[in-house]
Amino acid sequence: MAMVCVVVMLVTVLAGVAGCMQAQTSSNSPTAQSTTTPTQTAPTTSALPTTAPANIQSYTGPFVGSKNSDVYHYPWCYEAKKIKSENLVVFATVADACAANYRPCEVCNPPACTPSSTPTATPTPTQLPTQALVSGPASFAQGQAVTFTTTLNSVNEHKNVCGAVNYYIDDYAAGGTWNINPAGTCSASSGNLYLAGADTAKLSVGTHTLKIDWLGDSTYGPSQSVMTFTVTSPTPTATATPFPTATPFPTPTPFPTPTPFPVRTL
Ligand SMILES: [Zn+2]
C-alpha cells in the first residue's frame, strides 16, 4: 500500500516537471526568436562616402569596421573596402565605435577614441577672482597713530569676502595679519589696520609702501593691493607750528560785592 503511494507521487512529480518544461520551452521560443533577429538593419554601403572629403577634420561619421576585427576606419580607407558587406559594421560616430570597443585604424587614422568621445574638460576655476583695495592717509607724522582700511570683494559676484590678510610695510614680511571683517559674517567687506604712535615712530621719514596680501581660500582667489604713504618728521619738534599767541584771559569781572548775610535775629 505504501509502495503504491510512493509510485503515484513519483508519477505526479514527473508529470509536473514535464509540464513545466513544456510550458517553459513553449513560452521561451518567441523571445528567443526575437533576440536572434538583428535590431540594427544592415547598413547600406551605398550611403557611405567612398572618397575622403576636402575637409577631413570636419568629418564626424559614419565610420566602418568589420565584425571580425576591432578596428574602425574612415569608410574610404582601402582596408575598410576589403571588408565584405556581410561583415561590415557601421558606426555613426567615433564614440559609437569606441563604445563597441573598436580602436582606430592605423592606416587611415580616424579620430581617436578619447578626445572625440569625451570632450577635453575645460578646467573650471576653483576660486573666484577677488579684488583687495587698501586705503589710508597719504601722509602722517612719525609717532602719529593712523588707521588704514582695506576692502575685499569678489569681482564677479560683488560679494563681501572676509578673512585674514597679511600686511607688509616696505615688504617687511613680518608685518602681521589683519582681519577683514573679523566677525566672520562677511556682513562687511572692510577691515581696519590701526598703527599706534609707537609703531609709526619707528618708520623713517620718507615714502613707504603698505602692501596687503589676501591669500584666498577654497572659494575666493588671492589678491593684493599696495599703497604708498609719506612719513613726515614728528609734529612737536620740527614742523610744529608755533603755538598761537595766547589770547589773554579776559579780565575777570569782579565778583559782585556779596550782600552780607542778613543778621539772623532769633
Ligand atoms: Zn583604415
Coordinates of C-alpha atoms and ligand atoms in Angstrom, one line a residue:
M1 CA 0.0 0.0 0.0
A2 CA 2.8 2.4 0.9
M3 CA 4.7 1.3 -2.2
V4 CA 1.8 2.3 -4.4
C5 CA 1.6 5.6 -2.8
V6 CA 5.2 6.4 -3.5
V7 CA 4.9 5.4 -7.1
V8 CA 1.8 7.6 -7.6
M9 CA 3.6 10.5 -6.0
L10 CA 6.6 10.0 -8.2
V11 CA 4.5 9.9 -11.3
T12 CA 2.8 13.1 -10.4
V13 CA 6.1 14.8 -9.7
L14 CA 7.5 13.7 -13.1
A15 CA 4.3 14.8 -14.9
G16 CA 4.6 18.1 -13.2
V17 CA 8.2 18.6 -14.2
A18 CA 7.5 17.6 -17.7
G19 CA 4.6 20.0 -17.9
C20 CA 6.7 22.7 -16.5
M21 CA 9.5 22.1 -19.0
Q22 CA 7.0 22.1 -21.8
A23 CA 5.5 25.3 -20.7
Q24 CA 8.9 26.9 -20.4
T25 CA 10.1 25.9 -23.9
S26 CA 6.8 27.0 -25.4
S27 CA 6.8 30.3 -23.7
N28 CA 10.5 30.9 -24.4
S29 CA 10.6 30.3 -28.1
P30 CA 9.1 33.6 -29.2
T31 CA 11.6 35.7 -27.2
A32 CA 14.4 33.5 -28.3
Q33 CA 13.4 34.2 -31.9
S34 CA 13.2 38.0 -31.4
T35 CA 16.7 38.2 -29.9
T36 CA 18.2 36.4 -32.9
T37 CA 16.7 38.9 -35.3
P38 CA 19.2 41.9 -35.6
T39 CA 18.0 45.1 -34.0
Q40 CA 20.1 47.1 -36.4
T41 CA 19.2 46.9 -40.0
A42 CA 22.1 46.0 -42.2
P43 CA 23.8 49.2 -43.3
T44 CA 23.5 50.2 -46.9
T45 CA 27.1 50.5 -48.1
S46 CA 26.0 52.8 -50.9
A47 CA 25.3 55.6 -48.4
L48 CA 29.0 55.6 -47.2
P49 CA 31.4 58.0 -48.7
T50 CA 33.9 56.3 -50.9
T51 CA 36.4 59.1 -51.0
A52 CA 37.7 61.5 -48.4
P53 CA 36.0 64.9 -48.2
A54 CA 38.1 68.0 -48.8
N55 CA 37.9 69.0 -45.1
I56 CA 38.6 65.7 -43.4
Q57 CA 38.8 67.5 -40.0
S58 CA 35.1 68.2 -40.1
Y59 CA 34.2 64.7 -40.8
T60 CA 32.3 63.2 -37.9
G61 CA 31.0 60.0 -39.3
P62 CA 30.0 57.4 -40.2
F63 CA 32.9 55.1 -39.6
V64 CA 33.1 51.4 -40.5
G65 CA 34.6 48.2 -39.1
S66 CA 34.4 44.5 -39.6
K67 CA 32.5 42.1 -37.4
N68 CA 35.7 40.0 -37.4
S69 CA 38.1 42.7 -36.1
D70 CA 38.1 45.5 -33.5
V71 CA 39.3 48.3 -35.9
Y72 CA 37.3 51.2 -37.2
H73 CA 38.1 53.1 -40.3
Y74 CA 37.1 56.0 -42.4
P75 CA 34.7 54.5 -45.0
W76 CA 37.1 55.4 -47.8
C77 CA 40.1 53.5 -46.2
Y78 CA 41.3 50.9 -48.6
E79 CA 41.4 48.5 -45.7
A80 CA 37.8 49.2 -45.0
K81 CA 36.9 48.5 -48.6
K82 CA 38.2 44.9 -48.2
I83 CA 35.5 44.2 -45.6
K84 CA 32.8 42.0 -47.0
S85 CA 29.4 43.6 -46.9
E86 CA 28.0 40.9 -44.7
N87 CA 30.7 41.6 -42.1
L88 CA 30.5 45.4 -42.3
V89 CA 29.7 47.3 -39.2
V90 CA 28.8 50.9 -39.4
F91 CA 29.2 53.4 -36.6
A92 CA 27.6 56.7 -36.7
T93 CA 30.3 58.4 -34.7
V94 CA 33.7 57.6 -33.2
A95 CA 32.0 57.5 -29.8
D96 CA 29.8 54.7 -31.1
A97 CA 32.9 52.8 -32.4
C98 CA 34.7 53.3 -29.1
A99 CA 31.6 52.2 -27.1
A100 CA 31.8 49.0 -29.1
N101 CA 35.4 48.6 -28.1
Y102 CA 36.8 49.3 -31.5
R103 CA 40.1 51.1 -32.0
P104 CA 41.2 53.5 -34.7
C105 CA 42.8 52.0 -37.8
E106 CA 46.5 52.8 -38.1
V107 CA 46.3 53.1 -41.9
C108 CA 43.6 55.7 -42.3
N109 CA 44.0 57.1 -38.8
P110 CA 40.4 58.2 -37.9
P111 CA 39.9 60.4 -34.9
A112 CA 40.9 58.6 -31.7
C113 CA 38.5 57.5 -29.1
T114 CA 39.3 59.6 -26.0
P115 CA 39.5 63.1 -27.4
S116 CA 36.5 62.9 -29.6
S117 CA 34.1 60.9 -27.4
T118 CA 34.9 62.8 -24.2
P119 CA 35.5 66.4 -24.9
T120 CA 38.5 67.7 -23.0
A121 CA 37.1 69.2 -19.9
T122 CA 38.0 72.9 -19.7
P123 CA 39.4 73.4 -16.2
T124 CA 36.9 75.2 -14.2
P125 CA 38.4 77.8 -12.0
T126 CA 38.2 76.6 -8.4
Q127 CA 38.5 80.0 -7.0
L128 CA 36.5 83.2 -7.8
P129 CA 38.5 86.3 -8.5
T130 CA 38.8 88.9 -5.8
Q131 CA 39.8 92.5 -5.5
A132 CA 41.5 93.9 -2.5
L133 CA 41.9 97.6 -2.0
V134 CA 43.8 99.3 0.7
S135 CA 43.5 103.0 1.6
G136 CA 44.6 105.3 4.3
P137 CA 46.3 108.6 4.9
A138 CA 48.8 109.7 2.2
S139 CA 50.9 111.5 4.8
F140 CA 51.3 111.5 8.5
A141 CA 54.0 112.3 11.0
Q142 CA 56.2 109.9 12.9
G143 CA 54.6 109.0 16.1
Q144 CA 51.1 109.7 14.9
A145 CA 48.6 107.0 15.2
V146 CA 47.0 106.1 11.9
T147 CA 44.3 103.8 10.6
F148 CA 44.4 102.1 7.2
T149 CA 41.3 100.4 5.7
T150 CA 41.2 97.6 3.3
T151 CA 38.2 96.2 1.4
L152 CA 37.9 92.8 -0.1
N153 CA 35.3 91.8 -2.6
S154 CA 34.6 89.1 -5.1
V155 CA 34.9 90.6 -8.6
N156 CA 32.1 88.9 -10.4
E157 CA 29.6 88.4 -7.6
H158 CA 30.2 91.7 -5.9
K159 CA 30.1 90.0 -2.6
N160 CA 32.0 90.7 0.6
V161 CA 34.9 88.5 1.2
C162 CA 36.2 88.1 4.7
G163 CA 39.3 86.6 6.2
A164 CA 42.7 87.5 7.4
V165 CA 45.1 89.4 5.1
N166 CA 48.8 89.7 5.6
Y167 CA 50.2 93.1 5.5
Y168 CA 53.7 94.3 4.8
I169 CA 55.3 97.7 5.3
D170 CA 58.1 98.2 2.8
D171 CA 57.9 94.5 2.0
Y172 CA 58.8 93.6 5.6
A173 CA 57.4 90.2 5.8
A174 CA 56.7 90.2 9.5
G175 CA 54.2 92.9 9.3
G176 CA 51.4 90.8 10.7
T177 CA 47.9 89.8 9.8
W178 CA 44.9 92.0 9.5
N179 CA 41.4 90.7 9.8
I180 CA 38.9 91.7 7.2
N181 CA 35.6 91.7 9.0
P182 CA 36.8 89.8 12.0
A183 CA 33.3 88.8 12.9
G184 CA 33.5 86.4 10.1
T185 CA 29.9 87.0 8.9
C186 CA 31.1 88.8 5.8
S187 CA 28.4 91.4 6.5
A188 CA 31.1 94.0 5.9
S189 CA 34.0 93.7 3.5
S190 CA 36.4 96.1 5.1
G191 CA 38.7 95.9 8.0
N192 CA 41.0 98.4 9.7
L193 CA 44.6 98.3 10.5
Y194 CA 45.5 100.5 13.4
L195 CA 49.1 101.6 13.7
A196 CA 49.7 103.1 17.1
G197 CA 52.0 106.1 17.6
A198 CA 54.7 103.8 18.9
D199 CA 54.6 101.9 15.6
T200 CA 54.7 104.8 13.3
A201 CA 57.5 106.3 15.4
K202 CA 59.7 103.5 14.1
L203 CA 59.1 104.5 10.5
S204 CA 61.7 106.6 8.9
V205 CA 60.8 110.0 7.4
G206 CA 60.1 109.5 3.7
T207 CA 57.9 107.3 1.4
H208 CA 56.9 103.8 2.4
T209 CA 54.7 101.2 0.9
L210 CA 51.9 99.3 2.6
K211 CA 51.0 96.0 0.8
I212 CA 48.2 93.8 1.8
D213 CA 48.1 90.2 0.7
W214 CA 44.9 88.2 0.7
L215 CA 45.9 84.6 0.2
G216 CA 42.5 83.4 -0.8
D217 CA 40.5 80.4 0.5
S218 CA 38.7 77.5 -1.1
T219 CA 36.1 79.8 -2.6
Y220 CA 38.0 83.0 -3.3
G221 CA 41.2 83.6 -5.1
P222 CA 44.1 85.6 -3.9
S223 CA 44.6 89.4 -4.5
Q224 CA 46.8 92.1 -3.4
S225 CA 46.8 95.9 -3.0
V226 CA 49.6 98.3 -2.5
M227 CA 49.6 101.9 -1.4
T228 CA 52.3 104.4 -0.7
F229 CA 52.4 106.9 2.2
T230 CA 54.8 109.5 3.4
V231 CA 56.0 109.8 6.9
T232 CA 57.0 113.3 8.0
S233 CA 59.0 114.5 10.9
P234 CA 57.2 114.4 14.2
T235 CA 54.9 117.3 14.7
P236 CA 56.1 118.7 18.0
T237 CA 59.7 119.3 17.1
A238 CA 60.3 120.1 13.5
T239 CA 57.1 121.0 11.8
A240 CA 55.5 122.2 14.9
T241 CA 53.5 125.3 14.1
P242 CA 54.2 127.8 16.8
F243 CA 51.6 128.0 19.4
P244 CA 49.3 130.8 18.6
T245 CA 49.8 133.8 20.8
A246 CA 47.7 133.1 23.7
T247 CA 44.8 135.4 23.8
P248 CA 45.0 136.9 27.3
F249 CA 42.4 135.7 29.6
P250 CA 39.6 138.1 29.8
T251 CA 39.8 140.4 32.7
P252 CA 37.6 138.6 35.1
T253 CA 34.6 140.5 36.0
P254 CA 34.9 141.2 39.7
F255 CA 32.7 139.2 41.8
P256 CA 29.8 141.3 42.9
T257 CA 30.2 142.5 46.3
P258 CA 28.4 139.9 48.3
T259 CA 25.5 141.1 50.0
P260 CA 26.0 140.4 53.7
F261 CA 24.1 137.7 55.1
P262 CA 21.2 139.1 56.9
V263 CA 21.8 139.1 60.6
R264 CA 19.6 136.4 61.9
T265 CA 17.6 137.5 64.8
L266 CA 16.5 134.7 66.9
Ligands
ZN1 ZN 41.6 52.2 -42.1

